[in-house]
mmCIF file of C-alpha atoms and ligand atoms in Angstrom:
data_model
loop_
_atom_site.group_PDB
_atom_site.id
_atom_site.type_symbol
_atom_site.label_atom_id
_atom_site.label_comp_id
_atom_site.label_asym_id
_atom_site.label_seq_id
_atom_site.Cartn_x
_atom_site.Cartn_y
_atom_site.Cartn_z
ATOM 1 C CA MET Q 1 57.708 -195.720 70.924
ATOM 2 C CA LYS Q 2 57.322 -192.406 73.391
ATOM 3 C CA LYS Q 3 59.332 -189.932 75.632
ATOM 4 C CA ILE Q 4 57.545 -188.807 78.564
ATOM 5 C CA LEU Q 5 58.503 -185.678 80.318
ATOM 6 C CA VAL Q 6 57.533 -185.131 84.128
ATOM 7 C CA PRO Q 7 58.018 -181.864 85.774
ATOM 8 C CA ILE Q 8 57.993 -182.290 89.497
ATOM 9 C CA LYS Q 9 57.998 -179.713 92.353
ATOM 10 C CA MET Q 10 59.688 -180.051 95.738
ATOM 11 C CA VAL Q 11 57.538 -178.507 98.246
ATOM 12 C CA LEU Q 12 56.741 -178.568 102.352
ATOM 13 C CA ASP Q 13 55.798 -182.211 102.960
ATOM 14 C CA ALA Q 14 52.328 -182.477 103.389
ATOM 15 C CA ASN Q 15 52.757 -183.943 106.978
ATOM 16 C CA MET Q 16 54.472 -180.729 108.463
ATOM 17 C CA ARG Q 17 52.632 -177.797 109.390
ATOM 18 C CA PRO Q 18 53.424 -174.571 107.869
ATOM 19 C CA ARG Q 19 55.234 -171.912 110.024
ATOM 20 C CA VAL Q 20 55.131 -168.758 109.051
ATOM 21 C CA LYS Q 21 58.364 -166.320 108.889
ATOM 22 C CA THR Q 22 58.260 -163.913 111.801
ATOM 23 C CA ASP Q 23 58.414 -160.999 109.150
ATOM 24 C CA GLY Q 24 55.300 -162.081 107.178
ATOM 25 C CA SER Q 25 56.957 -162.572 103.922
ATOM 26 C CA GLY Q 26 56.339 -166.221 103.430
ATOM 27 C CA ILE Q 27 56.773 -169.707 104.738
ATOM 28 C CA ASP Q 28 59.563 -170.585 106.988
ATOM 29 C CA LEU Q 29 60.935 -173.813 105.237
ATOM 30 C CA SER Q 30 64.331 -174.007 107.275
ATOM 31 C CA GLY Q 31 64.889 -177.568 109.254
ATOM 32 C CA MET Q 32 61.586 -178.525 107.141
ATOM 33 C CA LYS Q 33 60.913 -181.782 105.260
ATOM 34 C CA LEU Q 34 60.425 -181.083 101.915
ATOM 35 C CA SER Q 35 58.863 -183.840 99.500
ATOM 36 C CA ILE Q 36 57.769 -184.329 96.251
ATOM 37 C CA ASN Q 37 54.533 -182.528 95.414
ATOM 38 C CA PRO Q 38 51.772 -185.336 95.714
ATOM 39 C CA PHE Q 39 50.249 -184.379 92.587
ATOM 40 C CA CYS Q 40 53.579 -184.603 91.054
ATOM 41 C CA GLU Q 41 54.304 -188.216 92.533
ATOM 42 C CA ILE Q 42 50.817 -189.217 90.862
ATOM 43 C CA ALA Q 43 52.196 -187.566 87.423
ATOM 44 C CA VAL Q 44 55.518 -189.846 87.929
ATOM 45 C CA GLU Q 45 53.606 -193.009 88.674
ATOM 46 C CA GLU Q 46 51.309 -192.800 85.431
ATOM 47 C CA ALA Q 47 54.301 -192.081 83.213
ATOM 48 C CA VAL Q 48 56.022 -195.271 84.625
ATOM 49 C CA ARG Q 49 52.947 -197.470 84.004
ATOM 50 C CA LEU Q 50 53.065 -196.157 80.648
ATOM 51 C CA LYS Q 51 56.471 -197.546 80.374
ATOM 52 C CA GLU Q 52 55.286 -200.751 81.928
ATOM 53 C CA LYS Q 53 52.797 -201.129 79.084
ATOM 54 C CA GLY Q 54 55.202 -200.812 76.461
ATOM 55 C CA LEU Q 55 53.830 -197.271 75.722
ATOM 56 C CA ALA Q 56 56.554 -195.423 76.612
ATOM 57 C CA GLU Q 57 60.232 -195.457 75.980
ATOM 58 C CA GLU Q 58 61.913 -193.026 78.315
ATOM 59 C CA ILE Q 59 60.643 -191.107 81.489
ATOM 60 C CA ILE Q 60 62.920 -187.790 82.334
ATOM 61 C CA VAL Q 61 61.840 -185.730 85.418
ATOM 62 C CA ILE Q 62 62.628 -182.483 85.547
ATOM 63 C CA SER Q 63 62.815 -179.746 88.580
ATOM 64 C CA ILE Q 64 63.010 -176.497 88.731
ATOM 65 C CA GLY Q 65 64.625 -175.665 92.138
ATOM 66 C CA THR Q 66 67.611 -175.688 94.537
ATOM 67 C CA ALA Q 67 70.359 -178.315 94.867
ATOM 68 C CA LYS Q 68 68.081 -179.883 97.576
ATOM 69 C CA ALA Q 69 65.383 -180.758 94.713
ATOM 70 C CA GLN Q 70 67.993 -183.471 93.777
ATOM 71 C CA ASP Q 71 66.483 -185.600 96.131
ATOM 72 C CA VAL Q 72 62.821 -185.214 94.819
ATOM 73 C CA LEU Q 73 64.445 -186.150 90.896
ATOM 74 C CA ARG Q 74 66.566 -189.241 92.839
ATOM 75 C CA GLN Q 75 63.019 -190.526 94.125
ATOM 76 C CA ALA Q 76 61.241 -190.194 90.895
ATOM 77 C CA MET Q 77 63.902 -192.309 89.558
ATOM 78 C CA ALA Q 78 63.809 -194.730 92.158
ATOM 79 C CA MET Q 79 59.902 -195.116 91.272
ATOM 80 C CA GLY Q 80 60.987 -195.659 87.339
ATOM 81 C CA ALA Q 81 61.847 -192.635 85.658
ATOM 82 C CA ASP Q 82 65.243 -193.070 83.378
ATOM 83 C CA ARG Q 83 66.665 -189.487 84.026
ATOM 84 C CA ALA Q 84 66.467 -186.147 85.586
ATOM 85 C CA ARG Q 85 67.228 -182.530 84.761
ATOM 86 C CA LEU Q 86 67.626 -179.935 87.580
ATOM 87 C CA ILE Q 87 67.193 -176.381 86.616
ATOM 88 C CA GLU Q 88 69.078 -175.136 89.350
ATOM 89 C CA THR Q 89 68.206 -171.734 91.014
ATOM 90 C CA ASP Q 90 67.691 -170.150 94.444
ATOM 91 C CA GLN Q 91 65.028 -167.498 93.621
ATOM 92 C CA PRO Q 92 61.377 -168.035 93.665
ATOM 93 C CA ILE Q 93 59.687 -169.160 90.290
ATOM 94 C CA GLU Q 94 56.113 -168.148 89.363
ATOM 95 C CA PRO Q 95 54.188 -170.776 87.274
ATOM 96 C CA LEU Q 96 54.470 -168.417 84.121
ATOM 97 C CA THR Q 97 58.301 -168.549 84.523
ATOM 98 C CA ALA Q 98 58.286 -172.237 85.450
ATOM 99 C CA ALA Q 99 56.000 -172.650 82.444
ATOM 100 C CA LYS Q 100 58.750 -170.954 80.187
ATOM 101 C CA LEU Q 101 61.690 -172.966 81.620
ATOM 102 C CA ILE Q 102 59.691 -176.315 81.137
ATOM 103 C CA ARG Q 103 59.325 -175.074 77.666
ATOM 104 C CA PHE Q 104 63.024 -174.455 77.224
ATOM 105 C CA VAL Q 105 63.737 -178.090 78.501
ATOM 106 C CA ALA Q 106 60.831 -179.835 76.044
ATOM 107 C CA GLU Q 107 62.501 -177.744 73.144
ATOM 108 C CA GLU Q 108 65.772 -179.469 73.539
ATOM 109 C CA GLU Q 109 64.283 -183.002 74.794
ATOM 110 C CA LYS Q 110 61.428 -183.447 72.071
ATOM 111 C CA PRO Q 111 59.260 -185.334 74.235
ATOM 112 C CA ASP Q 112 55.452 -186.603 72.844
ATOM 113 C CA LEU Q 113 53.768 -186.373 76.141
ATOM 114 C CA ILE Q 114 54.541 -184.079 79.146
ATOM 115 C CA ILE Q 115 52.541 -184.863 82.529
ATOM 116 C CA LEU Q 116 52.177 -182.392 85.396
ATOM 117 C CA GLY Q 117 50.598 -182.145 88.753
ATOM 118 C CA LYS Q 118 47.374 -180.452 88.659
ATOM 119 C CA GLN Q 119 48.538 -177.893 91.185
ATOM 120 C CA ALA Q 120 51.816 -177.516 93.509
ATOM 121 C CA VAL Q 121 49.997 -177.841 96.982
ATOM 122 C CA ASP Q 122 52.569 -174.841 98.353
ATOM 123 C CA ASP Q 123 50.657 -172.134 96.563
ATOM 124 C CA ASP Q 124 48.013 -173.813 94.954
ATOM 125 C CA CYS Q 125 48.470 -171.897 91.525
ATOM 126 C CA ASN Q 126 47.113 -174.426 89.198
ATOM 127 C CA GLN Q 127 48.373 -172.693 86.319
ATOM 128 C CA THR Q 128 51.729 -173.867 85.164
ATOM 129 C CA GLY Q 129 50.008 -177.083 83.203
ATOM 130 C CA GLN Q 130 47.737 -174.699 81.229
ATOM 131 C CA MET Q 131 50.279 -172.135 80.373
ATOM 132 C CA LEU Q 132 52.741 -174.638 79.380
ATOM 133 C CA ALA Q 133 50.350 -175.979 77.127
ATOM 134 C CA ALA Q 134 49.739 -172.409 75.501
ATOM 135 C CA LEU Q 135 53.283 -171.600 75.117
ATOM 136 C CA LEU Q 136 54.167 -174.800 73.446
ATOM 137 C CA ASP Q 137 50.717 -174.740 71.332
ATOM 138 C CA TRP Q 138 50.083 -178.064 72.479
ATOM 139 C CA PRO Q 139 46.587 -179.886 73.214
ATOM 140 C CA GLN Q 140 45.943 -180.260 77.094
ATOM 141 C CA ALA Q 141 43.783 -182.072 79.281
ATOM 142 C CA THR Q 142 43.997 -180.799 83.003
ATOM 143 C CA PHE Q 143 42.688 -183.034 85.885
ATOM 144 C CA ALA Q 144 42.908 -186.344 84.242
ATOM 145 C CA SER Q 145 41.476 -189.299 86.336
ATOM 146 C CA ALA Q 146 42.276 -191.669 83.441
ATOM 147 C CA LEU Q 147 44.480 -191.807 80.881
ATOM 148 C CA LYS Q 148 44.428 -194.583 77.761
ATOM 149 C CA MET Q 149 47.493 -194.324 74.767
ATOM 150 C CA GLU Q 150 46.396 -195.726 71.464
ATOM 151 C CA ALA Q 151 49.288 -194.854 68.770
ATOM 152 C CA ASP Q 152 49.342 -191.252 68.629
ATOM 153 C CA THR Q 153 46.214 -190.276 69.977
ATOM 154 C CA LEU Q 154 45.693 -189.723 74.248
ATOM 155 C CA HIS Q 155 42.313 -190.678 75.624
ATOM 156 C CA VAL Q 156 42.339 -188.521 78.987
ATOM 157 C CA THR Q 157 39.222 -188.927 81.476
ATOM 158 C CA ARG Q 158 38.755 -185.625 83.594
ATOM 159 C CA GLU Q 159 37.162 -184.962 86.345
ATOM 160 C CA VAL Q 160 34.819 -181.679 86.148
ATOM 161 C CA ASP Q 161 32.069 -180.028 87.728
ATOM 162 C CA GLY Q 162 29.193 -182.562 87.572
ATOM 163 C CA GLY Q 163 30.904 -185.730 86.560
ATOM 164 C CA HIS Q 164 33.443 -186.694 84.019
ATOM 165 C CA GLN Q 165 34.655 -185.654 80.318
ATOM 166 C CA THR Q 166 36.800 -187.953 78.219
ATOM 167 C CA LEU Q 167 38.720 -186.088 75.560
ATOM 168 C CA ALA Q 168 40.667 -187.792 72.558
ATOM 169 C CA MET Q 169 43.608 -185.829 71.361
ATOM 170 C CA PRO Q 170 46.748 -186.094 69.302
ATOM 171 C CA LEU Q 171 50.256 -186.217 70.711
ATOM 172 C CA PRO Q 172 52.133 -183.827 71.212
ATOM 173 C CA ALA Q 173 50.112 -182.967 74.360
ATOM 174 C CA VAL Q 174 50.012 -181.701 77.778
ATOM 175 C CA VAL Q 175 48.281 -183.652 80.679
ATOM 176 C CA THR Q 176 47.701 -182.896 84.589
ATOM 177 C CA THR Q 177 47.000 -185.023 87.049
ATOM 178 C CA ASP Q 178 44.075 -185.272 89.538
ATOM 179 C CA LEU Q 179 44.059 -187.346 93.139
ATOM 180 C CA ARG Q 180 42.285 -190.242 91.708
ATOM 181 C CA LEU Q 181 44.656 -191.255 88.419
ATOM 182 C CA ASN Q 182 46.594 -193.725 90.393
ATOM 183 C CA GLU Q 183 48.004 -194.597 93.669
ATOM 184 C CA PRO Q 184 51.982 -193.946 93.721
ATOM 185 C CA ARG Q 185 54.322 -197.045 94.504
ATOM 186 C CA HIS Q 186 56.433 -196.865 97.509
ATOM 187 C CA CYS Q 187 59.999 -197.304 96.263
ATOM 188 C CA SER Q 188 61.908 -200.439 96.864
ATOM 189 C CA LEU Q 189 65.407 -200.105 98.717
ATOM 190 C CA PRO Q 190 66.924 -202.099 95.211
ATOM 191 C CA ASN Q 191 65.355 -199.290 93.336
ATOM 192 C CA ILE Q 192 66.631 -196.634 95.820
ATOM 193 C CA MET Q 193 69.838 -198.135 95.229
ATOM 194 C CA LYS Q 194 69.953 -198.051 91.312
ATOM 195 C CA ALA Q 195 68.236 -194.588 91.108
ATOM 196 C CA ARG Q 196 71.651 -193.388 92.652
ATOM 197 C CA LYS Q 197 73.654 -194.310 89.343
ATOM 198 C CA LYS Q 198 70.958 -192.723 86.983
ATOM 199 C CA ALA Q 199 72.144 -189.407 85.230
ATOM 200 C CA LEU Q 200 70.836 -186.292 86.703
ATOM 201 C CA ASP Q 201 72.085 -183.208 84.686
ATOM 202 C CA ILE Q 202 71.862 -179.779 86.001
ATOM 203 C CA THR Q 203 71.690 -176.937 84.271
ATOM 204 C CA PRO Q 204 72.246 -173.374 85.637
ATOM 205 C CA VAL Q 205 68.804 -171.141 85.151
ATOM 206 C CA SER Q 206 70.733 -168.569 83.894
ATOM 207 C CA VAL Q 207 71.433 -170.532 80.650
ATOM 208 C CA CYS Q 208 67.831 -170.729 79.396
ATOM 209 C CA GLY Q 209 67.270 -167.647 78.490
ATOM 210 C CA VAL Q 210 64.216 -167.003 80.432
ATOM 211 C CA ASN Q 211 63.661 -164.059 82.654
ATOM 212 C CA ILE Q 212 62.976 -165.362 86.129
ATOM 213 C CA GLU Q 213 62.009 -161.564 87.622
ATOM 214 C CA THR Q 214 58.872 -162.323 89.813
ATOM 215 C CA ARG Q 215 55.772 -159.956 88.711
ATOM 216 C CA LEU Q 216 53.960 -161.054 91.968
ATOM 217 C CA ASN Q 217 54.418 -158.727 95.195
ATOM 218 C CA VAL Q 218 53.791 -161.162 98.300
ATOM 219 C CA LEU Q 219 52.198 -158.186 100.648
ATOM 220 C CA ASN Q 220 51.702 -160.478 103.582
ATOM 221 C CA VAL Q 221 51.227 -163.877 104.803
ATOM 222 C CA LYS Q 222 49.690 -164.922 108.072
ATOM 223 C CA SER Q 223 48.557 -167.971 110.265
ATOM 224 C CA PRO Q 224 44.606 -168.480 109.692
ATOM 225 C CA GLU Q 225 42.626 -167.520 112.783
ATOM 226 C CA PRO Q 226 42.305 -170.733 115.012
ATOM 227 C CA ARG Q 227 39.607 -172.393 114.769
ATOM 228 C CA LYS Q 228 36.760 -172.565 117.768
ATOM 229 C CA PRO Q 229 36.551 -176.212 118.849
ATOM 230 C CA GLY Q 230 33.666 -178.305 118.241
ATOM 231 C CA ARG Q 231 31.094 -179.358 120.279
ATOM 232 C CA ARG Q 232 29.244 -182.873 120.354
ATOM 233 C CA VAL Q 233 25.416 -182.786 120.452
ATOM 234 C CA ALA Q 234 23.337 -185.607 121.562
ATOM 235 C CA ASP Q 235 21.311 -186.049 118.726
ATOM 236 C CA ALA Q 236 19.605 -184.561 115.819
ATOM 237 C CA ASN Q 237 17.157 -182.852 117.713
ATOM 238 C CA GLU Q 238 19.759 -180.518 119.800
ATOM 239 C CA LEU Q 239 21.528 -180.102 116.442
ATOM 240 C CA VAL Q 240 18.614 -178.386 114.680
ATOM 241 C CA THR Q 241 17.577 -176.700 117.629
ATOM 242 C CA GLU Q 242 21.395 -175.538 117.911
ATOM 243 C CA LEU Q 243 21.304 -174.569 114.043
ATOM 244 C CA ARG Q 244 18.132 -172.559 114.525
ATOM 245 C CA THR Q 245 19.905 -170.617 117.484
ATOM 246 C CA ALA Q 246 23.053 -169.829 115.553
ATOM 247 C CA GLY Q 247 20.669 -168.607 112.475
ATOM 248 C CA VAL Q 248 22.286 -171.045 110.280
ATOM 249 C CA ILE Q 249 19.026 -172.650 109.302
HETATM 250 P P1 AMP G 301 51.305 -174.835 89.911
HETATM 251 O O1 AMP G 301 50.740 -174.348 88.872
HETATM 252 O O2 AMP G 301 52.252 -173.966 90.352
HETATM 253 O O3 AMP G 301 50.296 -175.100 90.951
HETATM 254 O O4 AMP G 301 52.141 -176.397 89.620
HETATM 255 C C1 AMP G 301 51.451 -177.326 88.558
HETATM 256 C C2 AMP G 301 52.295 -178.442 88.403
HETATM 257 O O5 AMP G 301 53.447 -177.598 87.733
HETATM 258 C C3 AMP G 301 53.120 -178.974 89.350
HETATM 259 O O6 AMP G 301 52.338 -179.977 89.750
HETATM 260 C C4 AMP G 301 54.498 -179.454 88.531
HETATM 261 O O7 AMP G 301 53.940 -180.782 87.984
HETATM 262 C C5 AMP G 301 54.912 -177.972 87.791
HETATM 263 N N1 AMP G 301 55.451 -177.394 88.381
HETATM 264 C C6 AMP G 301 54.996 -176.195 89.039
HETATM 265 N N2 AMP G 301 56.732 -175.560 89.690
HETATM 266 C C7 AMP G 301 57.591 -176.368 89.324
HETATM 267 C C8 AMP G 301 58.767 -176.325 89.597
HETATM 268 N N3 AMP G 301 59.542 -175.444 90.394
HETATM 269 N N4 AMP G 301 60.003 -177.117 89.330
HETATM 270 C C9 AMP G 301 58.819 -178.672 88.406
HETATM 271 N N5 AMP G 301 57.702 -178.404 88.288
HETATM 272 C C10 AMP G 301 56.821 -177.643 88.389
#
């Protein structure tokens, strides 16, 4: 029976409009709704489905972030994760640092499978899963759109340019989720209540032996230029004329 580790990140809720800080140093998160990163939610759902099929015994979710990240860990436990670990820090964490901290937890927990989101939608880095696999020297399958576990072999269908690719790999392995892997469930009230009683261990980042100093220097963050309003055309002929006039065709 397998143990699955699912790293989840708390990000600005996808329905919120990002607000740039006045000094241009980043996105202002004060008073904003924060939620589980959508690709991480898909990762939790996939782990729960594997457990429901009797293919996994325990699901541990982990988040690296502030005390507030306990909210997304509780949500993941309401979806069906068994316990949670918070690596607590107030500092911004870059993907390589996140990968090293997840490796620290993986070395303690010894999971058979780690499922991450393909990317966190706050910075869209798409790096942590790949870096983690390299650090652990485990096989990896990124952008999974289907996943099948048979004994100690994992079959992962990946969304790649021009179609699908299916890989078979031995466990332990690292997988990152794509959008079409599954549709995450809504949490029922009884499961939300049950999740409150599940174990959530907090480890200060300082005891993990990982240098969390940032290597990237953010020079400036600014909002995109407002888009010019569109104009409705009467028919295809008018559209072609407009495109010719604009020099597009
Ligand atoms: P990224 O490489 O930042 O786009 O993130 C890819 C995936 O790595 C996310 O979907 C999470 O599964 C994991 N991850 C990144 N940062 C964190 C974090 N601070 N805490 C937990 N998991 C994270």
